[in-house]
Short mmCIF file of C-alpha atoms and ligand atoms in Angstrom, two decimals:
data_model
loop_
_atom_site.label_atom_id
_atom_site.label_comp_id
_atom_site.label_asym_id
_atom_site.label_seq_id
_atom_site.Cartn_x
_atom_site.Cartn_y
_atom_site.Cartn_z
CA MET A 1 0.08 -0.28 0.45
CA LYS A 2 1.04 3.58 -0.75
CA LEU A 3 1.67 6.16 2.35
CA VAL A 4 1.15 10.04 1.99
CA TYR A 5 2.32 11.96 4.83
CA ILE A 6 0.58 15.91 4.73
CA LYS A 7 3.37 18.57 6.95
CA THR A 8 0.55 21.24 7.22
CA TYR A 9 0.83 24.72 7.77
CA GLY A 10 -1.10 27.93 9.61
CA CYS A 11 -4.45 27.21 11.49
CA GLN A 12 -7.26 25.27 12.16
CA MET A 13 -9.32 25.36 8.43
CA ASN A 14 -6.25 23.93 7.10
CA VAL A 15 -5.67 21.17 9.33
CA HIS A 16 -8.87 20.16 8.77
CA GLU A 17 -8.17 20.93 4.82
CA SER A 18 -5.75 18.05 5.86
CA GLU A 19 -7.96 15.61 7.81
CA LYS A 20 -10.04 15.63 4.23
CA LEU A 21 -7.12 14.48 2.28
CA TYR A 22 -5.94 12.40 3.66
CA ALA A 23 -9.62 11.11 3.85
CA ALA A 24 -10.03 11.37 -0.46
CA PHE A 25 -6.44 9.55 0.00
CA GLU A 26 -7.63 6.52 1.22
CA LEU A 27 -10.76 7.25 -0.52
CA ASN A 28 -8.78 6.38 -3.05
CA GLY A 29 -6.01 2.68 -1.43
CA ILE A 30 -3.46 5.54 -0.28
CA GLY A 31 -3.44 5.02 3.54
CA GLN A 32 -1.32 7.53 6.32
CA ALA A 33 2.67 7.53 6.76
CA ASP A 34 4.10 7.56 9.89
CA SER A 35 6.66 10.61 8.43
CA VAL A 36 8.31 12.13 5.60
CA GLU A 37 10.78 8.74 5.45
CA ASN A 38 7.74 6.37 5.10
CA ALA A 39 6.60 8.79 2.19
CA ASP A 40 5.58 7.25 -0.85
CA ILE A 41 3.66 10.57 -1.20
CA ILE A 42 4.54 13.91 0.44
CA VAL A 43 1.45 16.53 0.38
CA PHE A 44 2.96 20.72 1.79
CA ASN A 45 -0.55 21.86 2.52
CA THR A 46 0.37 26.36 2.65
CA CYS A 47 0.18 28.82 4.34
CA CYS A 48 0.17 32.56 3.66
CA VAL A 49 -0.70 34.58 5.77
CA ARG A 50 2.40 36.59 7.33
CA GLU A 51 5.90 35.73 5.71
CA GLY A 52 6.90 33.57 8.38
CA ALA A 53 5.21 30.78 7.14
CA GLU A 54 5.97 30.97 3.59
CA THR A 55 8.84 31.04 5.12
CA ARG A 56 8.85 28.08 6.54
CA VAL A 57 7.65 25.93 3.38
CA ILE A 58 11.02 27.08 0.97
CA GLY A 59 13.04 26.20 4.21
CA ASN A 60 11.26 22.70 4.35
CA LEU A 61 11.15 21.28 1.51
CA GLY A 62 14.90 22.56 0.86
CA ILE A 63 14.81 18.92 2.84
CA ILE A 64 12.63 17.36 0.84
CA LYS A 65 14.85 17.82 -2.03
CA LYS A 66 17.43 15.58 -0.11
CA LEU A 67 15.06 13.14 0.07
CA LYS A 68 14.03 12.89 -3.33
CA GLU A 69 17.55 13.28 -4.54
CA LYS A 70 17.61 9.37 -2.69
CA LYS A 71 13.86 8.41 -3.70
CA ARG A 72 13.41 8.59 -7.84
CA ASN A 73 9.20 7.90 -6.88
CA LEU A 74 9.22 9.95 -4.67
CA ILE A 75 5.78 12.06 -5.85
CA VAL A 76 5.66 15.61 -3.87
CA VAL A 77 2.28 18.31 -3.68
CA VAL A 78 2.19 21.78 -2.49
CA CYS A 79 -0.86 22.64 -2.11
CA GLY A 80 -3.60 25.73 -0.50
CA CYS A 81 -2.93 29.47 0.69
CA MET A 82 0.68 30.16 -0.37
CA SER A 83 0.07 28.02 -3.39
CA GLN A 84 -2.70 28.98 -5.59
CA GLN A 85 -0.59 32.59 -5.89
CA PRO A 86 0.12 31.62 -9.56
CA ALA A 87 3.34 34.46 -8.67
CA ILE A 88 3.87 32.36 -6.22
CA ALA A 89 3.06 28.21 -7.79
CA GLU A 90 5.40 30.17 -11.33
CA LYS A 91 8.24 30.69 -9.42
CA LEU A 92 7.77 27.24 -6.94
CA HIS A 93 7.68 25.03 -10.30
CA LYS A 94 10.94 27.03 -11.87
CA ARG A 95 13.03 26.97 -9.00
CA CYS A 96 11.81 23.67 -7.37
CA SER A 97 11.93 21.01 -10.20
CA PHE A 98 11.42 18.48 -8.17
CA ILE A 99 7.49 19.33 -7.21
CA ASN A 100 5.60 17.38 -9.66
CA ILE A 101 1.62 18.83 -8.75
CA ILE A 102 0.82 21.79 -7.87
CA THR A 103 -2.13 23.60 -7.45
CA GLY A 104 -4.09 25.84 -4.74
CA THR A 105 -7.07 26.02 -1.86
CA TYR A 106 -9.78 24.94 -4.49
CA LYS A 107 -8.79 21.17 -6.35
CA LEU A 108 -8.21 19.38 -2.83
CA SER A 109 -10.29 16.81 -3.74
CA SER A 110 -8.24 16.00 -7.10
CA ILE A 111 -4.91 15.01 -5.77
CA PRO A 112 -5.60 11.74 -5.38
CA ASP A 113 -6.77 12.10 -9.28
CA MET A 114 -3.55 14.26 -9.63
CA VAL A 115 -0.65 12.44 -8.54
CA LYS A 116 -2.25 9.47 -10.32
CA ARG A 117 -1.95 10.89 -13.26
CA VAL A 118 2.04 11.36 -12.67
CA GLN A 119 2.22 8.05 -10.79
CA ALA A 120 1.28 6.78 -15.19
CA GLY A 121 4.46 9.00 -16.29
CA GLU A 122 2.95 13.33 -16.75
CA LYS A 123 5.66 15.13 -15.20
CA PHE A 124 4.13 17.70 -13.48
CA ILE A 125 0.59 19.69 -12.98
CA ILE A 126 0.13 23.29 -12.29
CA ASP A 127 -4.17 23.35 -11.68
CA LEU A 128 -4.92 26.52 -10.22
CA GLU A 129 -7.91 27.17 -11.47
CA ASN A 130 -10.53 28.75 -9.20
CA ASP A 131 -13.94 27.15 -8.01
CA GLU A 132 -16.10 27.66 -5.45
CA THR A 133 -18.27 25.03 -5.70
CA ILE A 134 -17.05 23.19 -3.52
CA ALA A 135 -19.90 24.77 -0.05
CA GLY A 136 -21.53 21.65 -0.74
CA GLY A 137 -22.36 18.24 0.23
CA ILE A 138 -21.39 15.78 3.04
CA ASN A 139 -17.72 16.18 4.38
CA ILE A 140 -15.62 13.79 4.75
CA ALA A 141 -12.71 13.81 6.83
CA LYS A 142 -10.36 11.29 9.15
CA ARG A 143 -9.91 12.97 12.26
CA SER A 144 -6.87 13.54 14.07
CA ASP A 145 -9.21 13.91 17.50
CA LYS A 146 -12.46 12.82 17.03
CA ILE A 147 -13.35 13.61 20.60
CA SER A 148 -12.75 17.21 19.54
CA THR A 149 -13.42 17.90 15.87
CA PHE A 150 -13.86 20.92 13.52
CA VAL A 151 -16.30 21.36 10.79
CA ASN A 152 -16.93 23.63 8.11
CA ILE A 153 -19.83 25.63 8.05
CA MET A 154 -18.34 27.89 5.33
CA TYR A 155 -15.69 28.58 3.31
CA GLY A 156 -13.93 32.12 1.66
CA CYS A 157 -14.20 35.84 2.48
CA ASN A 158 -15.61 39.38 1.53
CA ASN A 159 -14.56 41.49 3.65
CA PHE A 160 -11.18 42.27 2.28
CA CYS A 161 -9.50 43.71 4.95
CA THR A 162 -6.60 45.66 3.56
CA TYR A 163 -3.41 43.06 5.33
CA CYS A 164 -5.07 40.32 4.35
CA ILE A 165 -4.18 38.23 1.41
CA VAL A 166 -7.55 35.07 2.38
CA PRO A 167 -9.97 36.33 0.45
CA TYR A 168 -7.03 36.47 -3.13
CA VAL A 169 -7.03 33.46 -2.20
CA LYS A 170 -9.84 31.41 -0.41
CA GLY A 171 -12.76 33.23 -2.89
CA ARG A 172 -15.58 34.52 -2.23
CA GLU A 173 -17.96 33.25 1.18
CA ARG A 174 -20.17 31.10 0.99
CA SER A 175 -21.72 29.00 2.96
CA ARG A 176 -22.32 25.27 3.85
CA LYS A 177 -26.61 23.34 3.72
CA ALA A 178 -27.34 23.55 7.65
CA SER A 179 -29.27 20.51 6.40
CA ASP A 180 -25.59 18.96 6.09
CA ILE A 181 -23.74 20.46 8.51
CA TYR A 182 -26.25 18.77 11.57
CA ASP A 183 -26.30 15.73 9.90
CA GLU A 184 -22.52 15.97 10.42
CA VAL A 185 -22.84 17.12 13.74
CA LYS A 186 -25.22 14.77 15.00
CA LEU A 187 -23.15 12.08 13.13
CA LEU A 188 -19.79 13.20 14.59
CA ILE A 189 -21.74 13.55 18.49
CA ASN A 190 -23.02 10.11 18.11
CA GLU A 191 -20.03 8.91 17.21
CA GLY A 192 -18.02 10.27 20.72
CA ALA A 193 -16.76 14.08 19.75
CA LYS A 194 -17.89 15.79 22.66
CA GLU A 195 -16.05 18.91 21.09
CA ILE A 196 -17.41 20.93 17.83
CA THR A 197 -15.79 23.52 16.48
CA LEU A 198 -17.41 25.58 13.45
CA LEU A 199 -14.35 27.10 10.94
CA GLY A 200 -15.58 29.40 9.12
CA GLN A 201 -13.00 32.56 8.36
CA ASN A 202 -16.66 35.05 9.13
CA VAL A 203 -19.37 32.29 11.31
CA ASN A 204 -21.10 34.84 11.65
CA SER A 205 -22.23 35.85 7.57
CA TYR A 206 -23.01 32.85 7.84
CA ASN A 207 -25.49 32.28 5.53
CA ASP A 208 -27.23 29.68 3.60
CA GLY A 209 -30.15 30.80 1.53
CA GLU A 210 -32.31 30.22 4.39
CA ASN A 211 -30.57 29.85 7.43
CA ASN A 212 -28.67 32.59 9.04
CA PHE A 213 -25.29 32.13 11.68
CA LEU A 214 -28.23 33.25 14.29
CA LYS A 215 -30.63 29.79 13.24
CA LEU A 216 -27.64 27.93 12.13
CA LEU A 217 -27.05 27.46 16.26
CA ASP A 218 -30.01 27.23 17.54
CA MET A 219 -30.43 23.61 15.21
CA LEU A 220 -26.68 22.84 16.41
CA SER A 221 -27.65 23.40 20.52
CA ASP A 222 -30.41 21.27 19.97
CA ILE A 223 -29.28 18.18 19.79
CA ASP A 224 -29.61 15.77 21.79
CA GLY A 225 -26.13 14.18 24.30
CA ASP A 226 -23.29 15.31 26.05
CA TYR A 227 -21.44 18.19 24.04
CA TRP A 228 -19.94 21.79 24.10
CA ILE A 229 -20.65 23.68 20.72
CA LYS A 230 -17.37 25.98 19.58
CA PHE A 231 -16.71 28.06 16.10
CA MET A 232 -14.82 30.65 14.67
CA THR A 233 -13.54 33.13 12.99
CA SER A 234 -16.30 35.92 14.30
CA HIS A 235 -16.25 39.22 12.73
CA PRO A 236 -16.63 42.08 15.32
CA LYS A 237 -19.15 44.13 13.03
CA ASP A 238 -21.20 40.58 11.97
CA LEU A 239 -21.13 38.94 15.19
CA SER A 240 -25.28 39.69 16.80
CA ASP A 241 -26.57 40.24 19.81
CA ASP A 242 -28.92 37.78 19.45
CA VAL A 243 -26.29 35.60 18.60
CA ILE A 244 -24.82 36.35 21.49
CA ARG A 245 -27.73 35.86 24.01
CA LEU A 246 -27.82 32.84 22.48
CA ILE A 247 -24.46 31.12 23.04
CA ALA A 248 -25.66 32.82 27.46
CA GLU A 249 -28.97 31.31 27.29
CA ARG A 250 -28.39 27.64 25.51
CA PRO A 251 -26.04 25.09 27.63
CA LYS A 252 -24.81 23.58 24.67
CA LEU A 253 -22.86 26.74 23.53
CA ALA A 254 -19.17 27.00 25.30
CA LYS A 255 -19.48 30.14 26.75
CA TYR A 256 -15.64 31.56 24.54
CA ILE A 257 -15.49 34.04 21.94
CA HIS A 258 -12.90 34.82 19.80
CA LEU A 259 -13.35 37.63 18.94
CA PRO A 260 -9.90 39.28 16.14
CA LEU A 261 -9.86 44.07 17.99
CA GLN A 262 -6.92 43.41 15.14
CA SER A 263 -6.11 47.68 16.83
CA GLY A 264 -7.61 49.54 19.43
CA SER A 265 -7.07 52.82 17.41
CA ASP A 266 -10.08 53.98 15.37
CA ARG A 267 -8.08 55.53 13.03
CA ILE A 268 -5.98 51.97 11.99
CA LEU A 269 -9.68 49.99 11.91
CA ALA A 270 -10.64 52.67 8.94
CA LEU A 271 -7.36 51.93 7.69
CA MET A 272 -7.76 47.74 7.76
CA ASN A 273 -11.39 48.63 6.44
CA ARG A 274 -12.30 46.75 9.46
CA LYS A 275 -15.78 48.14 9.60
CA TYR A 276 -16.45 48.90 13.44
CA ASP A 277 -15.53 51.06 15.97
CA ILE A 278 -14.28 50.45 19.57
CA ALA A 279 -16.85 51.90 20.97
CA SER A 280 -18.91 49.17 19.54
CA TYR A 281 -16.82 46.52 19.72
CA LEU A 282 -16.22 46.98 23.39
CA ARG A 283 -20.18 47.19 24.05
CA LYS A 284 -20.41 43.87 22.45
CA ILE A 285 -17.83 42.60 24.68
CA ASP A 286 -19.51 44.31 27.26
CA LEU A 287 -22.96 42.40 26.23
CA ALA A 288 -21.61 38.47 26.70
CA ARG A 289 -20.11 40.06 29.47
CA SER A 290 -23.54 40.64 30.96
CA LEU A 291 -25.16 38.05 31.06
CA MET A 292 -22.45 35.05 31.00
CA PRO A 293 -19.31 36.47 33.42
CA THR A 294 -17.54 34.25 32.88
CA VAL A 295 -17.14 34.12 29.38
CA GLY A 296 -13.90 33.08 27.65
CA LEU A 297 -12.52 35.75 25.98
CA SER A 298 -9.73 35.53 22.85
CA SER A 299 -8.61 37.75 20.25
CA ASP A 300 -6.25 38.33 17.12
CA ILE A 301 -3.89 42.21 17.13
CA ILE A 302 -1.74 43.16 14.86
CA VAL A 303 0.82 45.38 15.74
CA GLY A 304 2.87 47.08 13.25
CA PHE A 305 0.54 48.61 10.73
CA PRO A 306 1.05 51.28 8.65
CA THR A 307 1.04 54.64 9.57
CA GLU A 308 0.87 52.73 13.70
CA THR A 309 1.48 55.81 15.88
CA GLU A 310 3.57 54.80 19.40
CA GLU A 311 0.28 56.75 20.27
CA ASP A 312 -2.38 53.95 18.22
CA TYR A 313 -0.19 51.11 20.28
CA LEU A 314 -0.55 52.64 23.06
CA GLN A 315 -5.02 52.43 21.96
CA THR A 316 -4.16 49.19 21.71
CA GLU A 317 -2.73 48.13 25.09
CA ASN A 318 -5.43 50.31 26.57
CA ALA A 319 -8.23 48.21 24.29
CA VAL A 320 -6.52 44.66 25.67
CA LYS A 321 -6.68 45.98 29.38
CA ARG A 322 -9.40 47.30 28.85
CA VAL A 323 -11.32 44.02 27.60
CA ARG A 324 -9.16 41.59 29.62
CA TYR A 325 -8.26 38.74 27.66
CA ASN A 326 -8.09 34.96 28.55
CA ASN A 327 -5.71 34.76 25.31
CA LEU A 328 -4.16 36.92 22.92
CA PHE A 329 -2.92 35.61 19.40
CA THR A 330 -0.27 39.26 18.52
CA PHE A 331 1.40 38.97 15.39
CA ILE A 332 3.96 41.34 13.46
CA TYR A 333 2.19 42.78 10.62
CA SER A 334 3.66 41.47 7.99
CA LYS A 335 3.13 42.76 3.68
CA ARG A 336 1.43 41.03 1.62
CA THR A 337 1.91 41.58 -2.31
CA GLY A 338 -1.10 42.17 -3.76
CA THR A 339 -2.58 43.66 -0.66
CA PRO A 340 -3.90 47.86 -0.28
CA ALA A 341 -2.17 47.22 2.89
CA ALA A 342 1.17 46.40 0.99
CA THR A 343 1.34 49.21 -0.75
CA MET A 344 0.40 51.91 2.51
CA ASP A 345 2.74 54.78 2.81
CA GLY A 346 4.03 54.28 6.04
CA GLN A 347 4.78 51.40 6.46
CA ILE A 348 6.60 50.71 10.28
CA ASP A 349 10.63 49.88 10.59
CA GLU A 350 10.89 46.46 11.86
CA GLU A 351 12.13 47.36 15.29
CA ILE A 352 9.77 49.80 15.82
CA LYS A 353 7.31 46.33 15.20
CA LYS A 354 9.39 44.37 17.49
CA GLU A 355 9.17 47.01 20.26
CA ARG A 356 5.67 46.99 20.48
CA ILE A 357 4.69 42.85 20.29
CA THR A 358 6.95 42.15 23.15
CA ARG A 359 5.25 45.13 25.35
CA LEU A 360 2.18 44.06 23.81
CA ILE A 361 3.05 40.13 25.13
CA GLU A 362 4.55 41.58 28.04
CA VAL A 363 1.03 43.28 29.52
CA GLN A 364 -1.45 40.87 28.12
CA ALA A 365 0.56 37.73 30.05
CA GLU A 366 0.50 39.52 33.21
CA ILE A 367 -3.74 39.90 32.77
CA ALA A 368 -4.05 36.36 31.65
CA SER A 369 -2.39 35.31 35.12
CA LYS A 370 -4.19 37.64 36.86
CA ASN A 371 -7.44 36.32 35.56
CA ALA A 372 -6.62 32.63 35.94
CA SER A 373 -6.07 33.49 39.51
CA GLU A 374 -8.93 34.62 40.02
CA CYS A 375 -10.16 31.06 38.76
CA ILE A 376 -8.99 29.75 42.08
CA GLY A 377 -11.89 28.56 44.42
CA ASN A 378 -14.43 27.96 41.07
CA THR A 379 -14.76 24.51 39.71
CA TYR A 380 -15.81 24.24 35.54
CA ARG A 381 -16.93 20.92 33.46
CA VAL A 382 -13.70 20.48 32.24
CA LEU A 383 -13.19 17.55 28.72
CA CYS A 384 -10.45 16.31 29.12
CA ASP A 385 -8.12 15.68 26.50
CA GLY A 386 -4.69 14.30 26.94
CA LYS A 387 -2.83 13.66 29.24
CA GLU A 388 1.19 15.39 30.54
CA GLY A 389 2.83 12.78 32.75
CA ASP A 390 0.96 11.38 35.22
CA LYS A 391 -1.94 14.41 35.40
CA TYR A 392 -4.68 15.09 32.94
CA THR A 393 -5.66 18.14 31.14
CA GLY A 394 -8.87 20.00 29.95
CA LYS A 395 -11.08 22.46 29.03
CA THR A 396 -13.36 24.36 30.26
CA SER A 397 -16.64 25.71 28.37
CA GLU A 398 -14.40 29.39 28.19
CA ASP A 399 -10.94 27.93 26.93
CA ARG A 400 -8.77 27.20 29.56
CA VAL A 401 -6.47 25.14 29.83
CA ILE A 402 -6.85 23.31 33.40
CA VAL A 403 -4.22 20.60 34.35
CA PHE A 404 -5.35 17.91 37.24
CA ASP A 405 -5.34 14.86 39.17
CA ASN A 406 -7.83 12.06 37.37
CA GLY A 407 -9.55 11.79 35.12
CA THR A 408 -10.50 10.03 31.21
CA ILE A 409 -9.87 11.48 28.54
CA GLY A 410 -13.00 12.44 25.57
CA LYS A 411 -15.21 12.95 29.38
CA PHE A 412 -17.01 15.85 30.97
CA ILE A 413 -15.90 15.65 34.57
CA ASP A 414 -15.74 18.44 37.06
CA VAL A 415 -12.66 20.15 38.02
CA LYS A 416 -11.65 22.16 41.31
CA VAL A 417 -9.49 24.66 40.36
CA THR A 418 -6.20 24.89 43.17
CA SER A 419 -3.93 26.75 41.92
CA SER A 420 -2.89 29.30 38.14
CA LYS A 421 0.49 29.54 36.39
CA ASN A 422 1.24 32.07 34.52
CA SER A 423 -2.88 31.11 32.35
CA LYS A 424 -2.25 27.58 33.21
CA LEU A 425 -4.98 26.30 35.63
CA TYR A 426 -4.37 23.09 38.15
CA GLY A 427 -6.77 21.10 40.32
CA LYS A 428 -8.39 18.98 41.74
CA VAL A 429 -11.23 16.41 40.42
CA VAL A 430 -14.77 16.80 41.71
CA ASP A 431 -16.58 13.61 42.57
N1 5AD B 1 0.29 40.36 9.26
C1 5AD B 1 -0.17 39.56 10.24
N2 5AD B 1 -0.90 39.52 10.87
C2 5AD B 1 -2.93 38.89 10.04
N3 5AD B 1 -3.10 38.22 9.90
C3 5AD B 1 -3.88 38.47 8.66
N4 5AD B 1 -3.28 39.66 7.55
C4 5AD B 1 -2.19 39.18 8.27
C5 5AD B 1 -1.13 39.97 8.50
N5 5AD B 1 -1.24 40.72 6.73
C6 5AD B 1 -3.90 37.54 11.67
C7 5AD B 1 -5.04 38.28 11.34
C8 5AD B 1 -5.79 37.61 12.05
C9 5AD B 1 -5.09 36.35 12.20
C10 5AD B 1 -5.37 35.27 11.66
O1 5AD B 1 -3.13 36.82 11.40
O2 5AD B 1 -5.02 39.11 12.80
O3 5AD B 1 -7.37 37.63 11.52
FE1 SF4 B 2 -9.03 38.36 6.11
FE2 SF4 B 2 -9.82 40.39 7.00
FE3 SF4 B 2 -11.41 37.83 5.43
FE4 SF4 B 2 -10.11 37.55 8.19
S1 SF4 B 2 -12.33 39.07 7.44
S2 SF4 B 2 -9.55 36.81 6.47
S3 SF4 B 2 -8.65 38.96 8.75
S4 SF4 B 2 -10.31 39.57 5.12
#
């Protein structure tokens, strides 16, 4: 049996796309390799959201080149967001002639067929055709984790934030049919899934023509079984008060919202084309907190967007201090060719960007640590999802990480927090 190894870069969407790709290979009689060395086919499922992700792909391709010199029949595939960009695909093809197949984000399910064509003698295939019909049908995936699972609800993005490459490589928004999503979620729950994370670039604008995101959440939080639903990513301009209220009301909707702020400066938010201001963002946060005092909040922040001044940066710091996120994903602005921000005047010096991100990480570390210490004494329902030495690990509905003495992986359990270290909680199982 031939074996495939998929190396995944980037976000949870890509992780899940790779799970689907493994399933597509399996349907074609190709199994999963446990390492690059044991593989007959190697797939790079790439990301291009920041320059660092692209650099890592290029670095790792160098290693594969050496492997291919030893193993001439090895088939090398590059797919995903990075190679969906025609200029990059061209460059990869010219510089890395050992790559057999270059495709992008639209043709993942056709990759096993492309592999067959290469096995039959075609030297290389480049297929970047844009096919935005992929929202339909049941998604078959070979999930590495059957307890905590991902389900795509939509693809693409219409927002064109000025720093972001995603709309150019993933195409326009399209939503899967709510009934297909419902069937998939129900099946996963029947198979033992306890945490379902709904995935989309902007889940709040989900709309299959009949159902919006509120209706979808309503349907998915009313299935028999012991589970909770999380979702990402929410766009602050589209997260409705009704959705916040539903999260508060429904026990099966996790009390967790990932709501990327990006910047605390209204001037920068406007330049980013985010279409909200800090006041309306904070109003949503306040509503969520008033309805769910323990709600878990996390965010993405970009520092060093073109023209960002020290004053703009301090407004971001202030917003972070005001919201007191449990978790913050901080990024240095990275110029992406083809996006409006890449050609804006006032690009910020790398040193200043690094200095700002260091300060922001410090501010957040203090907040997260204080947030965690305030949990001591509380009891949380925890989904046990792994082991760390002789201890068990899990996550709360608020998406807090907790380590405890005893548990069963894949089961919910009540844990009382006894101590904390940085943002991590430590506790004891309650009988
Ligand atoms: N530079 C830095 N960060 C970026 N992100 C998206 N594009 C860029 C970029 N060009 C960040 C945003 C987004 C997250 C997934 O990645 O914060 O929410
Ligand atoms: Fe990128 Fe903005 Fe779309 Fe998110 S909403 S994927 S940041 S363009």
